[in-house]
PDB file of C-alpha atoms in Angstrom:
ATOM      1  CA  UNK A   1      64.935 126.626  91.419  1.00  0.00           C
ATOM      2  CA  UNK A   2      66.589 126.938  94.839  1.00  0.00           C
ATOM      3  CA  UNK A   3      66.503 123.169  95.149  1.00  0.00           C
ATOM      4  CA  UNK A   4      68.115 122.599  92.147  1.00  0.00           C
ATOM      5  CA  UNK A   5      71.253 125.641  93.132  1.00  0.00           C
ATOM      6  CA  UNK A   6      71.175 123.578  96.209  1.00  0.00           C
ATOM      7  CA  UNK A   7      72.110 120.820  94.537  1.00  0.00           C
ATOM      8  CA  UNK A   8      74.434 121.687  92.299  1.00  0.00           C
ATOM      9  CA  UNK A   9      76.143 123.303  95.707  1.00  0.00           C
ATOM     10  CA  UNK A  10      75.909 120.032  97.429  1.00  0.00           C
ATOM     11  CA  UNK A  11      77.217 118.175  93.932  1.00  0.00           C
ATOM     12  CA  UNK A  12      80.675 120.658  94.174  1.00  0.00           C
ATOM     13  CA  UNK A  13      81.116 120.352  97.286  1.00  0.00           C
ATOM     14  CA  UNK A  14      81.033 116.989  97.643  1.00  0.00           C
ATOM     15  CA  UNK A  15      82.725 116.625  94.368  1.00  0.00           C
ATOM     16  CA  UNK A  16      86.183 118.294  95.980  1.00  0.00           C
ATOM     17  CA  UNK A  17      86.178 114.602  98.415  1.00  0.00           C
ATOM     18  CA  UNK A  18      86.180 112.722  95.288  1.00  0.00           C
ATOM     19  CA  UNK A  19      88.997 111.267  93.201  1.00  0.00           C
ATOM     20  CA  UNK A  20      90.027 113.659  90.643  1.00  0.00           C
ATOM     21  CA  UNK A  21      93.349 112.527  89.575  1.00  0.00           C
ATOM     22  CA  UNK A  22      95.029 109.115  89.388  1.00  0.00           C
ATOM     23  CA  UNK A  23      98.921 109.150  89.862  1.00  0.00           C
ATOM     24  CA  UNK A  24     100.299 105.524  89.582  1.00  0.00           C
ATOM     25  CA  UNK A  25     101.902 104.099  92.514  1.00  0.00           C
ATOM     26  CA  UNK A  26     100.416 106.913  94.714  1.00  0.00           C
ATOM     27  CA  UNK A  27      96.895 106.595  94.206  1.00  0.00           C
ATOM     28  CA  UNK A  28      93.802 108.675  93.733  1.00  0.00           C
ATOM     29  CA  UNK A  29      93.844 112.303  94.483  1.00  0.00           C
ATOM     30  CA  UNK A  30      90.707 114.603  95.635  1.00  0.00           C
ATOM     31  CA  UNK A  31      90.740 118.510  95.190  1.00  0.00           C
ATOM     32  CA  UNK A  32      92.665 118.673  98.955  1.00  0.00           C
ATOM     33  CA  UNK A  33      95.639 116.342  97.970  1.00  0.00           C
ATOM     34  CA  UNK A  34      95.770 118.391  94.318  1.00  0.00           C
ATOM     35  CA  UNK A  35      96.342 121.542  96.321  1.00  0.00           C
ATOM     36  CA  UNK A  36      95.395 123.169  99.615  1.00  0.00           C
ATOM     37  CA  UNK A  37      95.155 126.668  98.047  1.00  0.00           C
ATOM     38  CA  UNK A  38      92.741 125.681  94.827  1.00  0.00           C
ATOM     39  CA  UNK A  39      90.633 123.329  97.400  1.00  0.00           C
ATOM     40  CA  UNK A  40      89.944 126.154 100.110  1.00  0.00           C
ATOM     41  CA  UNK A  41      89.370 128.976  97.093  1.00  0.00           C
ATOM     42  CA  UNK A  42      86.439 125.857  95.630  1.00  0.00           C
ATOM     43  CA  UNK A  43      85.039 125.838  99.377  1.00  0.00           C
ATOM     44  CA  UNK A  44      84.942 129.870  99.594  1.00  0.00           C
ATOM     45  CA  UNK A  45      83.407 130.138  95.890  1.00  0.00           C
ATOM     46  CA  UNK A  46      80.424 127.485  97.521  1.00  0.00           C
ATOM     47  CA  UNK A  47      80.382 129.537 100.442  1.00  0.00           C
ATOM     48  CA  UNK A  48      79.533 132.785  98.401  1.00  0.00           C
ATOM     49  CA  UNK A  49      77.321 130.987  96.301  1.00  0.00           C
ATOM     50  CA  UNK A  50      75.334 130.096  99.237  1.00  0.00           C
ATOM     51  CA  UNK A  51      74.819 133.539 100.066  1.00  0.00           C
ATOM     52  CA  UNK A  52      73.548 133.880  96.836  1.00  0.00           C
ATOM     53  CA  UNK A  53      71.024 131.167  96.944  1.00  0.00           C
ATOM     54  CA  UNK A  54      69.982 132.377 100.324  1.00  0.00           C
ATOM     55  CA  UNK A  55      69.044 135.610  99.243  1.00  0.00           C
ATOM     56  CA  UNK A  56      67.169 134.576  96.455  1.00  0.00           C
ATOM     57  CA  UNK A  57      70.003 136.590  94.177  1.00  0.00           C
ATOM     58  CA  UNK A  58      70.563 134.387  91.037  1.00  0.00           C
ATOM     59  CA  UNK A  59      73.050 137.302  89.727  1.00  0.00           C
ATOM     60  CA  UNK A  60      75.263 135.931  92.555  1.00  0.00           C
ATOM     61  CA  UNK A  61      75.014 132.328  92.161  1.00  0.00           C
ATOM     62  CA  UNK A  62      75.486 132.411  88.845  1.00  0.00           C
ATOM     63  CA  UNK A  63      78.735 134.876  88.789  1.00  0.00           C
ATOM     64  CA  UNK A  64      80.321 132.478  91.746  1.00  0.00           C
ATOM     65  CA  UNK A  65      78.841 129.560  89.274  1.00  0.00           C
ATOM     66  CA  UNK A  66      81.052 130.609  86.407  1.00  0.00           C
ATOM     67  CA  UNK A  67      83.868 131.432  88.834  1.00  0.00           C
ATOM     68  CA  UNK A  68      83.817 128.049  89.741  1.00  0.00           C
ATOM     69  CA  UNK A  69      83.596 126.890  86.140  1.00  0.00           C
ATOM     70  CA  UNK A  70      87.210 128.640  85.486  1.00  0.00           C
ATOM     71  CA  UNK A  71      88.396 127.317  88.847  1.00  0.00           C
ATOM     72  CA  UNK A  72      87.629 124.067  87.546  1.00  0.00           C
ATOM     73  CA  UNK A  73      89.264 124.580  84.126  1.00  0.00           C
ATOM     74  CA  UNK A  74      92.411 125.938  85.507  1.00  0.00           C
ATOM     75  CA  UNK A  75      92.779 123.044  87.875  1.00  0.00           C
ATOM     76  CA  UNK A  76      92.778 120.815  84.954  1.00  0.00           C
ATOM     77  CA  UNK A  77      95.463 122.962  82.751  1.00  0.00           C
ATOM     78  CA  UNK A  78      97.201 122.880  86.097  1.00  0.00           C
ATOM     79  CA  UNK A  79      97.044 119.362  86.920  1.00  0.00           C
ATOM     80  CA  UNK A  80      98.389 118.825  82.952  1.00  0.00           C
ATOM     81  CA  UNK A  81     101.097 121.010  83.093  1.00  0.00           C
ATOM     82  CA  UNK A  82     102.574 119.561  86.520  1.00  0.00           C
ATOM     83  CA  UNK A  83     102.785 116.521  84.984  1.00  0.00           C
ATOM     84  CA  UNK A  84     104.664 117.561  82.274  1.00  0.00           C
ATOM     85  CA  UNK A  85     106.879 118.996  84.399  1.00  0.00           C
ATOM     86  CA  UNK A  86     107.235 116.191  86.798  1.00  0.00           C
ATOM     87  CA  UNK A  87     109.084 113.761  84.384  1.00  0.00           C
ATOM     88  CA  UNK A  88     111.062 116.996  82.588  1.00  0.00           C
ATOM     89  CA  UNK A  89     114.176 115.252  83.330  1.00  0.00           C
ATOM     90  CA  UNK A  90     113.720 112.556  80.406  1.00  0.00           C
ATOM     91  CA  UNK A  91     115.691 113.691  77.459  1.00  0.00           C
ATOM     92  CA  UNK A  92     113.101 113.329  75.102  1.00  0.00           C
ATOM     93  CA  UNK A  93     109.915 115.263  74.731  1.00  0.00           C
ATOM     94  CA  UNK A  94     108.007 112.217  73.294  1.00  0.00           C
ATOM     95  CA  UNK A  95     109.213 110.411  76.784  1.00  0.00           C
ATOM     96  CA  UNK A  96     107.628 113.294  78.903  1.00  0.00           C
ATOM     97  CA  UNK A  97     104.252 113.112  77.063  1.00  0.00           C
ATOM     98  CA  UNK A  98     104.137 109.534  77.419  1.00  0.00           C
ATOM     99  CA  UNK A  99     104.949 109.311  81.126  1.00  0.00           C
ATOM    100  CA  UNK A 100     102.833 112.483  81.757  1.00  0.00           C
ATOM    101  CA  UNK A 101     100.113 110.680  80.040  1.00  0.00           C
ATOM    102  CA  UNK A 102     100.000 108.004  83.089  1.00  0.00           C
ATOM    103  CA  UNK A 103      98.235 110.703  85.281  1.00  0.00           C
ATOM    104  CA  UNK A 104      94.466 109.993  84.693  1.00  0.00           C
ATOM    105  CA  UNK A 105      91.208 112.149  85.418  1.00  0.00           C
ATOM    106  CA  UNK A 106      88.943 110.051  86.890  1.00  0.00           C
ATOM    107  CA  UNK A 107      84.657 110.229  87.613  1.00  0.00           C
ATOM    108  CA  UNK A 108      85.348 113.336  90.268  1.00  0.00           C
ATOM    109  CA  UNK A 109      85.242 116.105  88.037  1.00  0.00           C
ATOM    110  CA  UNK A 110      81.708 114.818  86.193  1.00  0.00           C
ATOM    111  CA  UNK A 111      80.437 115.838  89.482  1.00  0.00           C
ATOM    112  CA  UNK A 112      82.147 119.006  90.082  1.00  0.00           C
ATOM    113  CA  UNK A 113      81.312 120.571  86.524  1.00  0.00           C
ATOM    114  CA  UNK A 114      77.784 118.892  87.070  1.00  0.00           C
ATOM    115  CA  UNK A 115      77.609 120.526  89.691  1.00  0.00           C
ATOM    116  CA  UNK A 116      79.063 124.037  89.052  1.00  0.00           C
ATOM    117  CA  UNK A 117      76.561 123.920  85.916  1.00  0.00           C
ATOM    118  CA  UNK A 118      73.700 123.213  87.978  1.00  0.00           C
ATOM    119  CA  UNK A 119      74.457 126.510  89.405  1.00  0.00           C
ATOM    120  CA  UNK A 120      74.954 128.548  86.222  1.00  0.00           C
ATOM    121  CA  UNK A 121      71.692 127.507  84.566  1.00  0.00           C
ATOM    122  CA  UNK A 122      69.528 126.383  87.501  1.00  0.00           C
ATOM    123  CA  UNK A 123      67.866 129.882  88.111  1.00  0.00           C
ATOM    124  CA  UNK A 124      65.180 130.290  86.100  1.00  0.00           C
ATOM    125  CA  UNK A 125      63.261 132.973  84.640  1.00  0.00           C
ATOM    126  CA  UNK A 126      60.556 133.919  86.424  1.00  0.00           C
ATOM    127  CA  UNK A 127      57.560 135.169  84.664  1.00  0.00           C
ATOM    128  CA  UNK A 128      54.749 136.989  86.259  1.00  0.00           C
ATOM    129  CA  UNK A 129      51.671 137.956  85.530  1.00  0.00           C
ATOM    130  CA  UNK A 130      50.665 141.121  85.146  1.00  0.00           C
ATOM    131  CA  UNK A 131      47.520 140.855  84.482  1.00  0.00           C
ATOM    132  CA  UNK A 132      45.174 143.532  86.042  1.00  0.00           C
ATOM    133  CA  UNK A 133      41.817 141.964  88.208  1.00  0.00           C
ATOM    134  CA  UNK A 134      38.528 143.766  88.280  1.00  0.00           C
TER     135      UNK A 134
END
């Protein structure tokens, strides 16, 4: 099970280099370019999460897991509402959604909720047998 936390570690991490977010004219967008606050709180989540996978506690990697989940989730609400807000000048709200709507997700966050899921349901239950030898 530890490979499989380790993965989904390796998956989020590597996830915050990829493009997220495609703005027109601009380009593509990873997790730093986004925002410098929500990228550095993703690499401190991993970071705890790795002391959680270290010591074998899957309480911990799961909790930072989920944390990461709603990290992930709020970036996206985020990342919605800003661009609503960036074309808030047009006089009409039908023109706002339509311009907002130019701002694409792209294949980046497949690997960051892949990844942060990975960590959630990766640790297993671990059975053991209690059965007594003569």
């Amino acid at each position: 099970m530890k490979n499989i936390q380790l993965l989904g570690l390796l998956l989020v991490v590597i996830g915050s280099f990829l493009p997220l977010v495609h703005v027109p004219v601009i380009g593509n967008w990873n997790y730093w370019k986004l925002d410098h606050y929500l990228a550095i709180a993703c690499w401190i989540l991993a970071a705890c999460a790795v002391f959680g996978i270290v010591n074998n506690s899957v309480k911990i990697v799961r909790f930072f897991g989920i944390l990461l989940i709603l990290l992930f989730a709020f970036t996206l609400f985020a990342v919605k509402m800003q661009s609503l807000q960036y074309f808030s000048f047009l006089p009409f709200k039908s023109w706002q959604e339509t311009f907002a709507g130019i701002v694409k997700l792209k294949w980046g966050w497949a690997v960051e909720f892949l990844g942060a899921f990975l960590l959630v349901f990766a640790g297993g239950n671990k059975k053991v047998n209690n059965r007594t030898q003569l």
